[in-house]
mmCIF file with all atom_site columns, C-alpha atoms in Angstrom:
data_model
loop_
_atom_site.group_PDB
_atom_site.id
_atom_site.type_symbol
_atom_site.label_atom_id
_atom_site.label_alt_id
_atom_site.label_comp_id
_atom_site.label_asym_id
_atom_site.label_entity_id
_atom_site.label_seq_id
_atom_site.pdbx_PDB_ins_code
_atom_site.Cartn_x
_atom_site.Cartn_y
_atom_site.Cartn_z
_atom_site.occupancy
_atom_site.B_iso_or_equiv
_atom_site.pdbx_formal_charge
_atom_site.auth_seq_id
_atom_site.auth_comp_id
_atom_site.auth_asym_id
_atom_site.auth_atom_id
_atom_site.pdbx_PDB_model_num
ATOM 1   C CA . MET A 1 1   ? 86.351  167.110 227.518 1.00 48.00 ? 1   MET A CA 1
ATOM 2   C CA . PRO A 1 2   ? 84.575  163.914 228.676 1.00 52.00 ? 2   PRO A CA 1
ATOM 3   C CA . GLU A 1 3   ? 80.995  163.422 227.546 1.00 57.00 ? 3   GLU A CA 1
ATOM 4   C CA . PRO A 1 4   ? 78.328  163.341 230.262 1.00 55.00 ? 4   PRO A CA 1
ATOM 5   C CA . ASP A 1 5   ? 76.817  160.021 231.237 1.00 58.00 ? 5   ASP A CA 1
ATOM 6   C CA . PRO A 1 6   ? 73.510  159.552 229.329 1.00 57.00 ? 6   PRO A CA 1
ATOM 7   C CA . SER A 1 7   ? 71.749  158.117 232.390 1.00 61.00 ? 7   SER A CA 1
ATOM 8   C CA . THR A 1 8   ? 72.713  161.183 234.440 1.00 66.00 ? 8   THR A CA 1
ATOM 9   C CA . THR A 1 9   ? 71.557  163.501 231.677 1.00 70.00 ? 9   THR A CA 1
ATOM 10  C CA . SER A 1 10  ? 68.218  161.714 231.349 1.00 71.00 ? 10  SER A CA 1
ATOM 11  C CA . SER A 1 11  ? 67.681  161.696 235.116 1.00 75.00 ? 11  SER A CA 1
ATOM 12  C CA . ILE A 1 12  ? 68.396  165.437 235.243 1.00 81.00 ? 12  ILE A CA 1
ATOM 13  C CA . SER A 1 13  ? 65.968  166.063 232.384 1.00 82.00 ? 13  SER A CA 1
ATOM 14  C CA . GLU A 1 14  ? 63.353  163.938 234.160 1.00 77.00 ? 14  GLU A CA 1
ATOM 15  C CA . GLU A 1 15  ? 63.832  165.971 237.328 1.00 83.00 ? 15  GLU A CA 1
ATOM 16  C CA . VAL A 1 16  ? 63.496  169.228 235.388 1.00 87.00 ? 16  VAL A CA 1
ATOM 17  C CA . LYS A 1 17  ? 60.360  167.922 233.696 1.00 81.00 ? 17  LYS A CA 1
ATOM 18  C CA . THR A 1 18  ? 58.875  166.849 237.034 1.00 77.00 ? 18  THR A CA 1
ATOM 19  C CA . TRP A 1 19  ? 59.573  170.193 238.715 1.00 86.00 ? 19  TRP A CA 1
ATOM 20  C CA . THR A 1 20  ? 58.252  172.115 235.698 1.00 86.00 ? 20  THR A CA 1
ATOM 21  C CA . MET A 1 21  ? 55.023  170.131 235.725 1.00 78.00 ? 21  MET A CA 1
ATOM 22  C CA . LEU A 1 22  ? 54.719  170.670 239.467 1.00 81.00 ? 22  LEU A CA 1
ATOM 23  C CA . PHE A 1 23  ? 55.227  174.423 239.071 1.00 87.00 ? 23  PHE A CA 1
ATOM 24  C CA . ILE A 1 24  ? 52.698  174.692 236.213 1.00 80.00 ? 24  ILE A CA 1
ATOM 25  C CA . THR A 1 25  ? 50.197  172.642 238.184 1.00 78.00 ? 25  THR A CA 1
ATOM 26  C CA . VAL A 1 26  ? 50.576  174.818 241.276 1.00 84.00 ? 26  VAL A CA 1
ATOM 27  C CA . VAL A 1 27  ? 50.209  178.025 239.228 1.00 83.00 ? 27  VAL A CA 1
ATOM 28  C CA . PHE A 1 28  ? 47.042  176.868 237.471 1.00 77.00 ? 28  PHE A CA 1
ATOM 29  C CA . VAL A 1 29  ? 45.516  175.443 240.658 1.00 79.00 ? 29  VAL A CA 1
ATOM 30  C CA . ILE A 1 30  ? 46.181  178.717 242.487 1.00 84.00 ? 30  ILE A CA 1
ATOM 31  C CA . LEU A 1 31  ? 44.655  180.723 239.613 1.00 77.00 ? 31  LEU A CA 1
ATOM 32  C CA . TYR A 1 32  ? 41.652  178.397 239.552 1.00 76.00 ? 32  TYR A CA 1
ATOM 33  C CA . ALA A 1 33  ? 41.219  178.626 243.345 1.00 80.00 ? 33  ALA A CA 1
ATOM 34  C CA . LEU A 1 34  ? 41.442  182.430 243.245 1.00 80.00 ? 34  LEU A CA 1
ATOM 35  C CA . THR A 1 35  ? 38.772  182.639 240.558 1.00 75.00 ? 35  THR A CA 1
ATOM 36  C CA . VAL A 1 36  ? 36.501  180.214 242.391 1.00 74.00 ? 36  VAL A CA 1
ATOM 37  C CA . VAL A 1 37  ? 36.600  182.222 245.649 1.00 78.00 ? 37  VAL A CA 1
ATOM 38  C CA . ASP A 1 38  ? 36.104  185.463 243.674 1.00 72.00 ? 38  ASP A CA 1
ATOM 39  C CA . VAL A 1 39  ? 39.469  186.995 244.486 1.00 71.00 ? 39  VAL A CA 1
ATOM 40  C CA . ILE A 1 40  ? 39.884  187.335 240.731 1.00 67.00 ? 40  ILE A CA 1
ATOM 41  C CA . LYS A 1 41  ? 36.607  188.615 239.249 1.00 70.00 ? 41  LYS A CA 1
ATOM 42  C CA . ALA A 1 42  ? 36.313  186.615 236.077 1.00 66.00 ? 42  ALA A CA 1
ATOM 43  C CA . SER A 1 43  ? 33.662  183.960 235.794 1.00 64.00 ? 43  SER A CA 1
ATOM 44  C CA . ASN A 1 44  ? 34.704  183.342 232.213 1.00 70.00 ? 44  ASN A CA 1
ATOM 45  C CA . ALA A 1 45  ? 38.245  182.587 233.430 1.00 64.00 ? 45  ALA A CA 1
ATOM 46  C CA . VAL A 1 46  ? 36.920  179.798 235.653 1.00 66.00 ? 46  VAL A CA 1
ATOM 47  C CA . GLN A 1 47  ? 35.297  178.168 232.667 1.00 71.00 ? 47  GLN A CA 1
ATOM 48  C CA . ASN A 1 48  ? 38.518  178.523 230.652 1.00 74.00 ? 48  ASN A CA 1
ATOM 49  C CA . LEU A 1 49  ? 40.885  177.395 233.417 1.00 72.00 ? 49  LEU A CA 1
ATOM 50  C CA . GLN A 1 50  ? 38.877  174.430 234.670 1.00 76.00 ? 50  GLN A CA 1
ATOM 51  C CA . PRO A 1 51  ? 39.656  171.988 231.814 1.00 81.00 ? 51  PRO A CA 1
ATOM 52  C CA . ILE A 1 52  ? 43.303  173.069 231.761 1.00 77.00 ? 52  ILE A CA 1
ATOM 53  C CA . VAL A 1 53  ? 43.665  172.472 235.495 1.00 74.00 ? 53  VAL A CA 1
ATOM 54  C CA . PHE A 1 54  ? 41.958  169.088 235.260 1.00 79.00 ? 54  PHE A CA 1
ATOM 55  C CA . VAL A 1 55  ? 44.199  167.975 232.399 1.00 81.00 ? 55  VAL A CA 1
ATOM 56  C CA . ILE A 1 56  ? 47.361  169.117 234.163 1.00 75.00 ? 56  ILE A CA 1
ATOM 57  C CA . VAL A 1 57  ? 46.365  167.539 237.467 1.00 76.00 ? 57  VAL A CA 1
ATOM 58  C CA . GLY A 1 58  ? 45.357  164.343 235.665 1.00 80.00 ? 58  GLY A CA 1
ATOM 59  C CA . TYR A 1 59  ? 48.707  164.238 233.899 1.00 77.00 ? 59  TYR A CA 1
ATOM 60  C CA . PHE A 1 60  ? 50.590  164.972 237.090 1.00 73.00 ? 60  PHE A CA 1
ATOM 61  C CA . PHE A 1 61  ? 48.859  162.245 239.094 1.00 76.00 ? 61  PHE A CA 1
ATOM 62  C CA . GLY A 1 62  ? 48.634  159.766 236.227 1.00 78.00 ? 62  GLY A CA 1
ATOM 63  C CA . ARG A 1 63  ? 51.575  159.959 233.887 1.00 76.00 ? 63  ARG A CA 1
ATOM 64  C CA . LEU A 1 64  ? 54.435  160.979 236.167 1.00 72.00 ? 64  LEU A CA 1
ATOM 65  C CA . PRO A 1 65  ? 54.045  158.063 238.616 1.00 79.00 ? 65  PRO A CA 1
ATOM 66  C CA . ALA A 1 66  ? 53.643  155.724 235.645 1.00 82.00 ? 66  ALA A CA 1
ATOM 67  C CA . ALA A 1 67  ? 56.908  157.029 234.199 1.00 79.00 ? 67  ALA A CA 1
ATOM 68  C CA . LYS A 1 68  ? 58.683  156.371 237.485 1.00 82.00 ? 68  LYS A CA 1
ATOM 69  C CA . VAL A 1 69  ? 57.350  152.811 237.565 1.00 87.00 ? 69  VAL A CA 1
ATOM 70  C CA . GLU A 1 70  ? 58.415  152.353 233.960 1.00 88.00 ? 70  GLU A CA 1
ATOM 71  C CA . ASN A 1 71  ? 61.938  153.548 234.761 1.00 86.00 ? 71  ASN A CA 1
ATOM 72  C CA . SER A 1 72  ? 62.202  151.238 237.763 1.00 91.00 ? 72  SER A CA 1
ATOM 73  C CA . LEU A 1 73  ? 61.070  148.296 235.617 1.00 93.00 ? 73  LEU A CA 1
ATOM 74  C CA . LYS A 1 74  ? 63.698  149.173 232.997 1.00 93.00 ? 74  LYS A CA 1
ATOM 75  C CA . GLU A 1 75  ? 66.335  149.190 235.731 1.00 94.00 ? 75  GLU A CA 1
ATOM 76  C CA . GLN A 1 76  ? 65.147  145.778 236.912 1.00 95.00 ? 76  GLN A CA 1
ATOM 77  C CA . ILE A 1 77  ? 65.431  144.463 233.348 1.00 95.00 ? 77  ILE A CA 1
ATOM 78  C CA . VAL A 1 78  ? 69.021  145.709 233.152 1.00 95.00 ? 78  VAL A CA 1
ATOM 79  C CA . VAL A 1 79  ? 69.848  144.033 236.480 1.00 95.00 ? 79  VAL A CA 1
ATOM 80  C CA . GLN A 1 80  ? 68.226  140.764 235.367 1.00 96.00 ? 80  GLN A CA 1
ATOM 81  C CA . SER A 1 81  ? 70.044  140.781 232.016 1.00 95.00 ? 81  SER A CA 1
ATOM 82  C CA . ASN A 1 82  ? 73.366  141.445 233.771 1.00 95.00 ? 82  ASN A CA 1
ATOM 83  C CA . ALA A 1 83  ? 72.682  138.541 236.133 1.00 95.00 ? 83  ALA A CA 1
ATOM 84  C CA . ALA A 1 84  ? 71.821  136.294 233.177 1.00 95.00 ? 84  ALA A CA 1
ATOM 85  C CA . ALA A 1 85  ? 75.023  137.304 231.381 1.00 95.00 ? 85  ALA A CA 1
ATOM 86  C CA . ALA A 1 86  ? 77.058  136.538 234.496 1.00 95.00 ? 86  ALA A CA 1
ATOM 87  C CA . ALA A 1 87  ? 75.357  133.144 234.808 1.00 95.00 ? 87  ALA A CA 1
ATOM 88  C CA . ARG A 1 88  ? 76.117  132.329 231.159 1.00 96.00 ? 88  ARG A CA 1
ATOM 89  C CA . GLN A 1 89  ? 79.741  133.324 231.664 1.00 96.00 ? 89  GLN A CA 1
ATOM 90  C CA . SER A 1 90  ? 80.103  131.158 234.773 1.00 95.00 ? 90  SER A CA 1
ATOM 91  C CA . GLU A 1 91  ? 78.449  128.276 232.909 1.00 96.00 ? 91  GLU A CA 1
ATOM 92  C CA . LYS A 1 92  ? 81.029  128.588 230.125 1.00 96.00 ? 92  LYS A CA 1
ATOM 93  C CA . VAL A 1 93  ? 83.858  128.649 232.682 1.00 95.00 ? 93  VAL A CA 1
ATOM 94  C CA . ALA A 1 94  ? 82.453  125.569 234.427 1.00 95.00 ? 94  ALA A CA 1
ATOM 95  C CA . ALA A 1 95  ? 82.118  123.715 231.116 1.00 95.00 ? 95  ALA A CA 1
ATOM 96  C CA . THR A 1 96  ? 85.719  124.563 230.210 1.00 95.00 ? 96  THR A CA 1
ATOM 97  C CA . GLU A 1 97  ? 86.968  123.396 233.606 1.00 96.00 ? 97  GLU A CA 1
ATOM 98  C CA . ARG A 1 98  ? 84.951  120.185 233.275 1.00 96.00 ? 98  ARG A CA 1
ATOM 99  C CA . GLU A 1 99  ? 86.489  119.478 229.865 1.00 96.00 ? 99  GLU A CA 1
ATOM 100 C CA . MET A 1 100 ? 89.963  120.082 231.293 1.00 96.00 ? 100 MET A CA 1
ATOM 101 C CA . LEU A 1 101 ? 89.307  117.704 234.201 1.00 95.00 ? 101 LEU A CA 1
ATOM 102 C CA . GLU A 1 102 ? 87.919  115.035 231.848 1.00 95.00 ? 102 GLU A CA 1
ATOM 103 C CA . GLU A 1 103 ? 91.068  115.354 229.747 1.00 95.00 ? 103 GLU A CA 1
ATOM 104 C CA . LYS A 1 104 ? 93.247  114.993 232.865 1.00 93.00 ? 104 LYS A CA 1
ATOM 105 C CA . VAL A 1 105 ? 91.329  111.877 233.960 1.00 92.00 ? 105 VAL A CA 1
ATOM 106 C CA . LYS A 1 106 ? 91.680  110.436 230.456 1.00 91.00 ? 106 LYS A CA 1
ATOM 107 C CA . ASN A 1 107 ? 95.429  111.111 230.465 1.00 90.00 ? 107 ASN A CA 1
ATOM 108 C CA . ALA A 1 108 ? 95.757  109.603 233.952 1.00 87.00 ? 108 ALA A CA 1
ATOM 109 C CA . ARG A 1 109 ? 93.956  106.433 232.828 1.00 87.00 ? 109 ARG A CA 1
ATOM 110 C CA . ILE A 1 110 ? 96.211  106.164 229.798 1.00 87.00 ? 110 ILE A CA 1
ATOM 111 C CA . ALA A 1 111 ? 99.258  106.580 232.036 1.00 84.00 ? 111 ALA A CA 1
ATOM 112 C CA . LEU A 1 112 ? 97.989  103.936 234.488 1.00 82.00 ? 112 LEU A CA 1
ATOM 113 C CA . ASP A 1 113 ? 97.198  101.527 231.664 1.00 81.00 ? 113 ASP A CA 1
ATOM 114 C CA . THR A 1 114 ? 100.697 102.049 230.282 1.00 82.00 ? 114 THR A CA 1
ATOM 115 C CA . ILE A 1 115 ? 102.236 101.422 233.713 1.00 78.00 ? 115 ILE A CA 1
ATOM 116 C CA . ALA A 1 116 ? 100.047 98.314  234.163 1.00 73.00 ? 116 ALA A CA 1
ATOM 117 C CA . LEU A 1 117 ? 101.109 97.000  230.773 1.00 75.00 ? 117 LEU A CA 1
ATOM 118 C CA . GLU A 1 118 ? 104.792 97.593  231.542 1.00 75.00 ? 118 GLU A CA 1
ATOM 119 C CA . SER A 1 119 ? 104.391 95.956  234.950 1.00 71.00 ? 119 SER A CA 1
ATOM 120 C CA . SER A 1 120 ? 102.750 92.880  233.482 1.00 70.00 ? 120 SER A CA 1
ATOM 121 C CA . VAL A 1 121 ? 105.496 92.594  230.873 1.00 69.00 ? 121 VAL A CA 1
ATOM 122 C CA . ASN A 1 122 ? 108.207 92.953  233.536 1.00 69.00 ? 122 ASN A CA 1
ATOM 123 C CA . GLY A 1 123 ? 106.405 90.570  235.877 1.00 63.00 ? 123 GLY A CA 1
ATOM 124 C CA . SER A 1 124 ? 105.783 93.070  238.686 1.00 59.00 ? 124 SER A CA 1
ATOM 125 C CA . ASN A 1 125 ? 103.373 92.233  241.514 1.00 58.00 ? 125 ASN A CA 1
ATOM 126 C CA . ASN A 1 126 ? 101.798 95.707  241.377 1.00 60.00 ? 126 ASN A CA 1
ATOM 127 C CA . ALA A 1 127 ? 100.051 95.059  238.058 1.00 55.00 ? 127 ALA A CA 1
ATOM 128 C CA . ALA A 1 128 ? 96.787  93.954  239.724 1.00 57.00 ? 128 ALA A CA 1
ATOM 129 C CA . ALA A 1 129 ? 96.709  97.082  241.940 1.00 59.00 ? 129 ALA A CA 1
ATOM 130 C CA . ILE A 1 130 ? 97.317  99.344  238.949 1.00 57.00 ? 130 ILE A CA 1
ATOM 131 C CA . ARG A 1 131 ? 94.530  97.660  236.953 1.00 58.00 ? 131 ARG A CA 1
ATOM 132 C CA . ILE A 1 132 ? 92.145  98.271  239.880 1.00 61.00 ? 132 ILE A CA 1
ATOM 133 C CA . LEU A 1 133 ? 93.162  101.948 240.027 1.00 59.00 ? 133 LEU A CA 1
ATOM 134 C CA . SER A 1 134 ? 92.795  102.465 236.303 1.00 56.00 ? 134 SER A CA 1
ATOM 135 C CA . SER A 1 135 ? 89.217  101.130 236.162 1.00 58.00 ? 135 SER A CA 1
#
């Protein structure tokens, strides 16, 4: 059986965490609101629920958006590192091609010099043209 993709698993767990926090926040806010408007007769409950509601709401509006920003920045880092790796790879390919072309030019010059030398030994009129081409 194939293993699940870790990024999919983490995104599902993040979604579950987000919805759980949202549900807990809604429950505590509703309980707090009901005690404030005296639907639930417990003044002591208001004092006990108030810090819990404030902490949950603070977490919900503070930490969860920060986590989303953090995840988007991590994704940007991955994209940037992939782009850098691709650039390094293309640089290596270009350097290899350049070395191959330099070797071809070197071999062509050697061949032209050889032809020019043979032409000058044989007394050919093309020796001057070949010397011009080889320089």
